[in-house]
PDB file of C-alpha atoms in Angstrom:
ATOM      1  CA  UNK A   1     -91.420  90.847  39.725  1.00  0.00           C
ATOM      2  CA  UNK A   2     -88.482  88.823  38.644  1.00  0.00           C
ATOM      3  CA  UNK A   3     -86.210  89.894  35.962  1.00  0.00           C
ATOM      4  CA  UNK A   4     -85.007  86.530  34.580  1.00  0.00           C
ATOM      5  CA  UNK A   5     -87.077  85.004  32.089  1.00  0.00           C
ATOM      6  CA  UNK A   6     -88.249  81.466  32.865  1.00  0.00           C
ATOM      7  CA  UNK A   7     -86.960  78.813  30.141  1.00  0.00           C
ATOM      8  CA  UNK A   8     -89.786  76.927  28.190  1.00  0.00           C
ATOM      9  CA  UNK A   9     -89.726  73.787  30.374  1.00  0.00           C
ATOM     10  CA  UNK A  10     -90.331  76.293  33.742  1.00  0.00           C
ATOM     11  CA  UNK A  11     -92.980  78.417  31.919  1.00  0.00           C
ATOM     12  CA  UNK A  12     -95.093  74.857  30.860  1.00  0.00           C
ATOM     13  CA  UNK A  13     -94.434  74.041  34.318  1.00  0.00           C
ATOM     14  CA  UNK A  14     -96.051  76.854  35.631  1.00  0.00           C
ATOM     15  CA  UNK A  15     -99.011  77.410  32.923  1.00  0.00           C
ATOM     16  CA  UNK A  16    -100.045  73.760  34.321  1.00  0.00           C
ATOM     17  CA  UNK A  17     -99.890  74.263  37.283  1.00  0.00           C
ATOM     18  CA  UNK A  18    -102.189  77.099  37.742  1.00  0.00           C
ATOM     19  CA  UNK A  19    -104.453  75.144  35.344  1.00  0.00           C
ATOM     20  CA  UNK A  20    -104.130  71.926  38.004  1.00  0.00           C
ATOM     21  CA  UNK A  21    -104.538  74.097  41.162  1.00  0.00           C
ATOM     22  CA  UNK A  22    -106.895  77.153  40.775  1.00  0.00           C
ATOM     23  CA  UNK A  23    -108.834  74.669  38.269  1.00  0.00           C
ATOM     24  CA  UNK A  24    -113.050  74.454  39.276  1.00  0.00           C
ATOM     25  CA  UNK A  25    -112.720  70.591  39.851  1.00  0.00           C
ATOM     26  CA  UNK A  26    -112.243  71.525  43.509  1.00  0.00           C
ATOM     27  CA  UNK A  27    -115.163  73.991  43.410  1.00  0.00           C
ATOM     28  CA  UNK A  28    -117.581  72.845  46.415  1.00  0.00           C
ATOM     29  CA  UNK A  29    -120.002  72.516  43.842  1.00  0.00           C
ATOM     30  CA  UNK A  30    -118.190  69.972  41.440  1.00  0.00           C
ATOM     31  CA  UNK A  31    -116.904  68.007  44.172  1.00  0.00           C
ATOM     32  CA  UNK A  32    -120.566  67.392  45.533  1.00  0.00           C
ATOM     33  CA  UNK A  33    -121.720  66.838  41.633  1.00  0.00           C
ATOM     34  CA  UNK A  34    -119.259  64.116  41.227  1.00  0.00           C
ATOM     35  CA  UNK A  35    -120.032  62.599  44.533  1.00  0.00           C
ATOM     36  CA  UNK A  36    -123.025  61.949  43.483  1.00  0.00           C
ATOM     37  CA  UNK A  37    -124.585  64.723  46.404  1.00  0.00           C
ATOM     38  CA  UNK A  38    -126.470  67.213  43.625  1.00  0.00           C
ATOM     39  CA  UNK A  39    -129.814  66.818  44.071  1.00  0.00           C
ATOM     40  CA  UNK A  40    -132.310  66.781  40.682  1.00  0.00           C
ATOM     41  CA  UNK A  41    -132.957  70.572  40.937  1.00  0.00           C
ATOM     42  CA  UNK A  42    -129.423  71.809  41.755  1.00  0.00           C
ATOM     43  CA  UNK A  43    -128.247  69.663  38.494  1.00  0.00           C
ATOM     44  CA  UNK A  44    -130.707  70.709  36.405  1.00  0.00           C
ATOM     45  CA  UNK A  45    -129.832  74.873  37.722  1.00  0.00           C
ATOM     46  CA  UNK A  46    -126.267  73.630  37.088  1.00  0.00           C
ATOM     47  CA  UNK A  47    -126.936  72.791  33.253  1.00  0.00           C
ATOM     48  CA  UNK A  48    -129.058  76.076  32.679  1.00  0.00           C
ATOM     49  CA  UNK A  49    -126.625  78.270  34.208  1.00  0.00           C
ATOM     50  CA  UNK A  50    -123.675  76.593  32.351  1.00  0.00           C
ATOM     51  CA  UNK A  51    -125.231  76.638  29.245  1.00  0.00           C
ATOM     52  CA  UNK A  52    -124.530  80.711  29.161  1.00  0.00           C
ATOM     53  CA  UNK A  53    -121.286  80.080  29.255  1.00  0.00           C
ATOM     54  CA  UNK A  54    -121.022  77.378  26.385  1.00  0.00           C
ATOM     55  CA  UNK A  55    -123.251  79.586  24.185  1.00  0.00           C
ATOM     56  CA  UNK A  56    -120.490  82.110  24.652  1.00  0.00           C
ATOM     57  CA  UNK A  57    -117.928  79.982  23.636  1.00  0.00           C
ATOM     58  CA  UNK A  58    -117.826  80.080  20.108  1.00  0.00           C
ATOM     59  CA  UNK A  59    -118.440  84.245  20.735  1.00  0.00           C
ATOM     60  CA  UNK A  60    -115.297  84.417  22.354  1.00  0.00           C
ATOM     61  CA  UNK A  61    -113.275  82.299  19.610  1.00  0.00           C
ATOM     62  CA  UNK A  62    -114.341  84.479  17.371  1.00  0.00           C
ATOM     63  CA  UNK A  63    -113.009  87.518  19.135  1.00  0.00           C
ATOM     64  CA  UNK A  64    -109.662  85.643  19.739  1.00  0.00           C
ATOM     65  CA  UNK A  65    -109.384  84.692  16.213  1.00  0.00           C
ATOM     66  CA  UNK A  66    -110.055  87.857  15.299  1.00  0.00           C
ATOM     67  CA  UNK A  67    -106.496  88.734  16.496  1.00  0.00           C
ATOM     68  CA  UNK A  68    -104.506  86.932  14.204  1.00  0.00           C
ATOM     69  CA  UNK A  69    -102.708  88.150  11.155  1.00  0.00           C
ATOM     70  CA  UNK A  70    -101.994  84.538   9.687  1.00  0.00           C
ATOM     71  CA  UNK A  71    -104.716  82.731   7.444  1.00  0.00           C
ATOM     72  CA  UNK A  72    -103.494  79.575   8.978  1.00  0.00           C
ATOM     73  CA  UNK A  73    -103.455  80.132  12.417  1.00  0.00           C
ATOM     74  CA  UNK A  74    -106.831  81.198  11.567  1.00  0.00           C
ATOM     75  CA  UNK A  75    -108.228  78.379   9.811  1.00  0.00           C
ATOM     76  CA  UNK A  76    -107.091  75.962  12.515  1.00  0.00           C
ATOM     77  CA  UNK A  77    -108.794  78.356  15.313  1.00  0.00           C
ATOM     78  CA  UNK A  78    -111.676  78.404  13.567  1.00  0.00           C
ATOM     79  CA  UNK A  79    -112.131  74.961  14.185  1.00  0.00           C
ATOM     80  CA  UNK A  80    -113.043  76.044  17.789  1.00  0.00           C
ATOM     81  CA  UNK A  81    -115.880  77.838  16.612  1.00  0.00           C
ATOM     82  CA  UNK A  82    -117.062  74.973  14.024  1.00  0.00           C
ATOM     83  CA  UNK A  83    -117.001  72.669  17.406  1.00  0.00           C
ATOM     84  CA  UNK A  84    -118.918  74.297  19.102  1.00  0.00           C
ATOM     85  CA  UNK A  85    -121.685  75.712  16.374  1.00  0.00           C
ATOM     86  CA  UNK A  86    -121.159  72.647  14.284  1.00  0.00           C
ATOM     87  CA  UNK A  87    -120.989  72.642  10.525  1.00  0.00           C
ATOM     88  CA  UNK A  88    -124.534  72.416   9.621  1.00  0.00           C
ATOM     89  CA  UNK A  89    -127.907  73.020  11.966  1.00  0.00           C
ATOM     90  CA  UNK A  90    -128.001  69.698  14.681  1.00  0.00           C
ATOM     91  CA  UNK A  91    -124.365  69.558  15.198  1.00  0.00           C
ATOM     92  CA  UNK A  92    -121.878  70.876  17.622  1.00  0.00           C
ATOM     93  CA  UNK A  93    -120.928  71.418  20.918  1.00  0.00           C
ATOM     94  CA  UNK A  94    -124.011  73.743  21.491  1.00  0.00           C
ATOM     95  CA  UNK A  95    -126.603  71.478  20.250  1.00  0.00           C
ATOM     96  CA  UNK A  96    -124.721  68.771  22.275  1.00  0.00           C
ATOM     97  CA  UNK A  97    -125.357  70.423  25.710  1.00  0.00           C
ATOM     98  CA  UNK A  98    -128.703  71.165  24.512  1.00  0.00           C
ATOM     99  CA  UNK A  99    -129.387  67.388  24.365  1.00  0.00           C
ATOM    100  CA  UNK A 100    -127.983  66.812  27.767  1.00  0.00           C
ATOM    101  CA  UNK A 101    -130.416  69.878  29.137  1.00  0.00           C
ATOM    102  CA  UNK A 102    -133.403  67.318  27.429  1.00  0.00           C
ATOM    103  CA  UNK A 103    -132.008  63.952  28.903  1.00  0.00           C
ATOM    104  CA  UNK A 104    -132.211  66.282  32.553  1.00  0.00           C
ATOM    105  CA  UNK A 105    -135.613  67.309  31.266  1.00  0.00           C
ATOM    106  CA  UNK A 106    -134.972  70.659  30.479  1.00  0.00           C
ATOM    107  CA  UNK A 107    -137.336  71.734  27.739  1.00  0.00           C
ATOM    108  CA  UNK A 108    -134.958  73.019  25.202  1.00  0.00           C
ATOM    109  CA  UNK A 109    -137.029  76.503  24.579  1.00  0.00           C
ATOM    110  CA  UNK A 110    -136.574  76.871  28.443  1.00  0.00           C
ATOM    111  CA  UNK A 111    -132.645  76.779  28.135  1.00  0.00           C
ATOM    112  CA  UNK A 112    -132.171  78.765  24.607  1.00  0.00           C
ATOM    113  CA  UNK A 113    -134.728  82.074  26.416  1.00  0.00           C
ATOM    114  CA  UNK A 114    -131.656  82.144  29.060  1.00  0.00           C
ATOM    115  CA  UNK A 115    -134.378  83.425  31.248  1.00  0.00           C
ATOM    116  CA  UNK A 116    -133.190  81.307  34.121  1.00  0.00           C
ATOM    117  CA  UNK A 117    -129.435  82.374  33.862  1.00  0.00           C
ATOM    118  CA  UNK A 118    -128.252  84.191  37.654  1.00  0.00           C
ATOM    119  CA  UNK A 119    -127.229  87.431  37.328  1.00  0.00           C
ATOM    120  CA  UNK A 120    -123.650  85.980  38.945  1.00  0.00           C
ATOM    121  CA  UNK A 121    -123.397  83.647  35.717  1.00  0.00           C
ATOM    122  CA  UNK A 122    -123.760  86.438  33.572  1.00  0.00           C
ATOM    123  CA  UNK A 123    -121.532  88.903  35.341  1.00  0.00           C
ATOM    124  CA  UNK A 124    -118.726  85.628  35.329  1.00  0.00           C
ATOM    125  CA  UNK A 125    -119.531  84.806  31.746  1.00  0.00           C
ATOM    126  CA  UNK A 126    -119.274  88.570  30.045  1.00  0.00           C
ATOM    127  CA  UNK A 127    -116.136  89.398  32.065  1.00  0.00           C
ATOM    128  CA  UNK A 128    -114.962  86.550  29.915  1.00  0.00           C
ATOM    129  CA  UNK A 129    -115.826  87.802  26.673  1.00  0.00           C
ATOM    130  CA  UNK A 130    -114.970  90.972  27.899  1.00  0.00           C
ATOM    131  CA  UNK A 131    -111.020  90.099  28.733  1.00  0.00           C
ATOM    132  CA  UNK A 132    -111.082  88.284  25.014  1.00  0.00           C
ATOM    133  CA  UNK A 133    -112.258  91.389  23.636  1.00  0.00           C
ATOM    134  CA  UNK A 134    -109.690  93.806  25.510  1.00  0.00           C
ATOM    135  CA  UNK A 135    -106.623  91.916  25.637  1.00  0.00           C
ATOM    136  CA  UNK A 136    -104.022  90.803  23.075  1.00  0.00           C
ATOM    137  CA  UNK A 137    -104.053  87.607  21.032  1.00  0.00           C
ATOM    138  CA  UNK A 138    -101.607  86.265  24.340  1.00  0.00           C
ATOM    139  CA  UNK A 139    -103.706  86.678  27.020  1.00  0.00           C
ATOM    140  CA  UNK A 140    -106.446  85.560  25.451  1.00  0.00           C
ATOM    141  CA  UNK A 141    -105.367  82.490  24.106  1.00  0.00           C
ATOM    142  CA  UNK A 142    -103.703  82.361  27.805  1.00  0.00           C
ATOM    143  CA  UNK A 143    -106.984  82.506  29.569  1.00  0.00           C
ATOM    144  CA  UNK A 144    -108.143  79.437  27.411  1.00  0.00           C
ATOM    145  CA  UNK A 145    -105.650  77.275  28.624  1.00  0.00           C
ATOM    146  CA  UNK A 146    -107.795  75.651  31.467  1.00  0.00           C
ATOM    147  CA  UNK A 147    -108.537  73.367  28.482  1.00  0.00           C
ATOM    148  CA  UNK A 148    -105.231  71.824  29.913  1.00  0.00           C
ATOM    149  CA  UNK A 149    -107.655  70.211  33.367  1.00  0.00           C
ATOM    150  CA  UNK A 150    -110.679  69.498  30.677  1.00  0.00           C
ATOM    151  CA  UNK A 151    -110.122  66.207  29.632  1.00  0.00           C
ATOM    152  CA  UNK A 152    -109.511  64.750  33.287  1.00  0.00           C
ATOM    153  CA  UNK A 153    -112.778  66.993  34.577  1.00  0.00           C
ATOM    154  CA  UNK A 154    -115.155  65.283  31.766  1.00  0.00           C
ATOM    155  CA  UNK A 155    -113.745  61.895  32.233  1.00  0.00           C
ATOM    156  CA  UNK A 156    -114.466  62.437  35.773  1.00  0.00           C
ATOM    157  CA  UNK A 157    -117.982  63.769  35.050  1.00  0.00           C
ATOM    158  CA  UNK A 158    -118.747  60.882  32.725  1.00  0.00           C
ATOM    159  CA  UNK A 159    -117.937  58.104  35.558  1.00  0.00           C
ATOM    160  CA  UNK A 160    -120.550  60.335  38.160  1.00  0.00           C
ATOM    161  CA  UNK A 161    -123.094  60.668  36.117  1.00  0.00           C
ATOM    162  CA  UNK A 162    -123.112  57.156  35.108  1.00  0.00           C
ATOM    163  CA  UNK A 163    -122.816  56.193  38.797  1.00  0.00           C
ATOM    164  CA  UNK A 164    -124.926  58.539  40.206  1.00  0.00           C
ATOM    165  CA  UNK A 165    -127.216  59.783  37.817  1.00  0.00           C
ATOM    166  CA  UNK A 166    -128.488  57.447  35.983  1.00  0.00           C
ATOM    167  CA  UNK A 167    -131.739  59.088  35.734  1.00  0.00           C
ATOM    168  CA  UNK A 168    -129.988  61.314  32.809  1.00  0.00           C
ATOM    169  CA  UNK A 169    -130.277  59.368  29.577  1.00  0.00           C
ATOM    170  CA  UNK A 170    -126.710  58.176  28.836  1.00  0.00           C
ATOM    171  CA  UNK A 171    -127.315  59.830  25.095  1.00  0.00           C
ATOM    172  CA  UNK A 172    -127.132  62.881  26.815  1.00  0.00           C
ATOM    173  CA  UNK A 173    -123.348  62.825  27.608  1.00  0.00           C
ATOM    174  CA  UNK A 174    -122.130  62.892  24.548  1.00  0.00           C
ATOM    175  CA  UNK A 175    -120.838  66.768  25.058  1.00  0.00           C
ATOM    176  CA  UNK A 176    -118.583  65.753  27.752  1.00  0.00           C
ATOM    177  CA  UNK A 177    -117.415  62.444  25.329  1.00  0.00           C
ATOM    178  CA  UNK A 178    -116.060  64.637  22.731  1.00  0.00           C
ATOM    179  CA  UNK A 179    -114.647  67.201  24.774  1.00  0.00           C
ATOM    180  CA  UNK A 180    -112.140  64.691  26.142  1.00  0.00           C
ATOM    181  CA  UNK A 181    -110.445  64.759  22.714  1.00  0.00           C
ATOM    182  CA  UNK A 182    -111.072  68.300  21.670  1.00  0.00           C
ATOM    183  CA  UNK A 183    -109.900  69.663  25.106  1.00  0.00           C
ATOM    184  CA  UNK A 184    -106.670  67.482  24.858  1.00  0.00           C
ATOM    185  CA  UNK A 185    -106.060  69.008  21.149  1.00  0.00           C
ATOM    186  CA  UNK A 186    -106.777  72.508  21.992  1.00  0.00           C
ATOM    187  CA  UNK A 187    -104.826  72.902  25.077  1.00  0.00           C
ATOM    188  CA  UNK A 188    -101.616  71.708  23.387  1.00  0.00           C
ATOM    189  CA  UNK A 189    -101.892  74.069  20.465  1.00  0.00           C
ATOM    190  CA  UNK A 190    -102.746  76.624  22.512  1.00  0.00           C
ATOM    191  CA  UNK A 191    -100.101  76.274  24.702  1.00  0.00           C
ATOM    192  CA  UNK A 192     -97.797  76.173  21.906  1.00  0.00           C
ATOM    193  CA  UNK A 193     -98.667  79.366  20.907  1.00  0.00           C
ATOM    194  CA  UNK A 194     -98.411  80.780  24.895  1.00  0.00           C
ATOM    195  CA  UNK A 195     -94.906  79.787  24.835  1.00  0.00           C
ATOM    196  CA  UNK A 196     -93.769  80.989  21.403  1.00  0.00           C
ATOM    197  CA  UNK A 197     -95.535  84.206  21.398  1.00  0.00           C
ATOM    198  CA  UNK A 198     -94.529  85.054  25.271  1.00  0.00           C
ATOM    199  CA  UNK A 199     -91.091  86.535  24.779  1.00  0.00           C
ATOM    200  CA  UNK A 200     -90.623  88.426  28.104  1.00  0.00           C
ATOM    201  CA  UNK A 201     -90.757  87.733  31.543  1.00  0.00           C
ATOM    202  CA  UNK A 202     -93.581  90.922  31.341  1.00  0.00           C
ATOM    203  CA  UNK A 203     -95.244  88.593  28.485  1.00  0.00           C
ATOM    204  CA  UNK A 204     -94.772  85.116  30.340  1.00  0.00           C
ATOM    205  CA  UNK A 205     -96.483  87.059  34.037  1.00  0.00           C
ATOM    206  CA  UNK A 206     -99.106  87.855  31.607  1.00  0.00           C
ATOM    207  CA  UNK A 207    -100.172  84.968  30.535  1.00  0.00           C
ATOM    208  CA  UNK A 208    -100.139  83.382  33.847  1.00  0.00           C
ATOM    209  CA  UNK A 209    -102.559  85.887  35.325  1.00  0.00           C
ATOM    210  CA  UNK A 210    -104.846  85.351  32.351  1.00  0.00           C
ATOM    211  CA  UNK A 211    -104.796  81.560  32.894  1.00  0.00           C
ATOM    212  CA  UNK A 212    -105.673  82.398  36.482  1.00  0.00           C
ATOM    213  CA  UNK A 213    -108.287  85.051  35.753  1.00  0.00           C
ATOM    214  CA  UNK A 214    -109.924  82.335  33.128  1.00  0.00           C
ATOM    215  CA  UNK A 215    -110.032  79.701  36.390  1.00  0.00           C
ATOM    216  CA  UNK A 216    -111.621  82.945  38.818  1.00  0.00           C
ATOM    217  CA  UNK A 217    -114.537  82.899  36.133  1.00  0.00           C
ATOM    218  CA  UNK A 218    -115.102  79.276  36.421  1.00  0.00           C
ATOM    219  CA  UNK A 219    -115.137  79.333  39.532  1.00  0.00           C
ATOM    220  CA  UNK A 220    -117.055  82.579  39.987  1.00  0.00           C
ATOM    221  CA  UNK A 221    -119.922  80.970  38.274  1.00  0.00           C
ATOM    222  CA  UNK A 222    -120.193  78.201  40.201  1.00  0.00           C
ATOM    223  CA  UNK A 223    -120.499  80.213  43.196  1.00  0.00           C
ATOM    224  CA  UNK A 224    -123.637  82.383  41.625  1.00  0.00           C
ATOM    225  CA  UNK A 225    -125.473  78.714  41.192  1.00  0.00           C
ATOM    226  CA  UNK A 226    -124.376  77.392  44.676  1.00  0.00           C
ATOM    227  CA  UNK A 227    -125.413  80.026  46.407  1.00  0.00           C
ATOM    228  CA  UNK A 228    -128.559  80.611  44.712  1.00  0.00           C
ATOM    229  CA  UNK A 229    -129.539  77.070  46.129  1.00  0.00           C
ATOM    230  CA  UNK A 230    -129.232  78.962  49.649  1.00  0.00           C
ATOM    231  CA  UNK A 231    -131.309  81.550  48.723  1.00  0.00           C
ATOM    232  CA  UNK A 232    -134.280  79.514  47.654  1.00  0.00           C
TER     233      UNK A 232
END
């Protein structure tokens, strides 16, 4: 463990680059999605597995949020959660993905039961919570940071499923539209916050192995739906 602390401009450095390398854009999985190699079933398995996590979302915002002592660091966090759950019934990020889950023909009751969700995904997705839960407001706004690779994964996504699945109803995208934006906005505040509140080189180390634990449970859910493919 080093005992000099690193200045802003190395910490940033570092934050992104965890968030570049250890980022699920390389998972096996992704890369064959945006090749254009998923086959109907696997994509469809991919959006009903993935929708566990998203539904979680706004849980774990809450948790985070939950953390602060200012009213407006609060109010702008709770933005997260009005993103996702929207501001009235038929809006937000939620809603959104359910949409997509339609234009794959996914009957909507079929994804909200979570019947279908791997016990992998679920593992991945309430170690998640979990770490929001246990861990101080750093950590966990740490461990959100992969927000930093989100806008270049979804603009990525859009082009293959335009390309490659075209079978999708292009209305259907519309989650990964807005998230360019939103991820872009949410990353930057919350890595403004990572390198205020991160005052130590014990603080700074902490933050980096959130960021990297957040990328382990991206990437630990995409191995539960991969490999169920094998097993069936």
């Amino acid at each position: 463990m080093t005992n000099t602390i690193w200045s802003r401009e190395e910490f940033t450095e570092r934050l992104r680059a965890v968030a570049t390398d250890r980022y699920h854009d390389r998972h096996p999985f992704n890369v064959r999605m945006h090749e254009g190699a998923l086959t109907p079933a696997e994509l469809r398995r991919w959006i009903l597995n993935r929708f566990h996590y998203q539904r979680h979302i706004p849980v774990k915002d809450a948790l985070i949020l939950a953390k602060f002592d200012d009213s407006g660091l609060r109010r702008a966090w709770l933005r997260r959660i009005q993103d996702h759950d929207g501001e009235k019934d038929g809006d937000g990020g939620i809603e959104r993905w359910l949409r997509l889950g339609e234009a794959a023909g996914i009957d909507r009751a079929r994804l909200e039961s979570g019947d279908e969700v791997l016990p992998g995904v679920r593992l991945a997705v309430d170690g998640y919570v979990n770490f929001c839960r246990l861990h101080g407001r750093l950590e966990a706004v740490a461990a959100s940071l992969t927000e930093l690779s989100a806008p270049t994964i979804m603009r990525t996504r859009i082009a293959a499923f335009e390309k490659h699945y075209r079978w999708i109803d292009a209305d259907g995208l519309t989650y990964f539209r807005n998230r360019i934006g939103q991820g872009s906005r949410d990353s930057e505040e919350a890595l403004d916050l990572v390198l205020e509140w991160a005052r130590t080189t014990e603080e700074q180390e902490a933050a980096v192995a959130a960021l990297a634990f957040k990328c382990d449970v991206l990437w630990s859910l995409l191995d539960a739906v991969e490999c169920a493919g094998e097993r069936t």
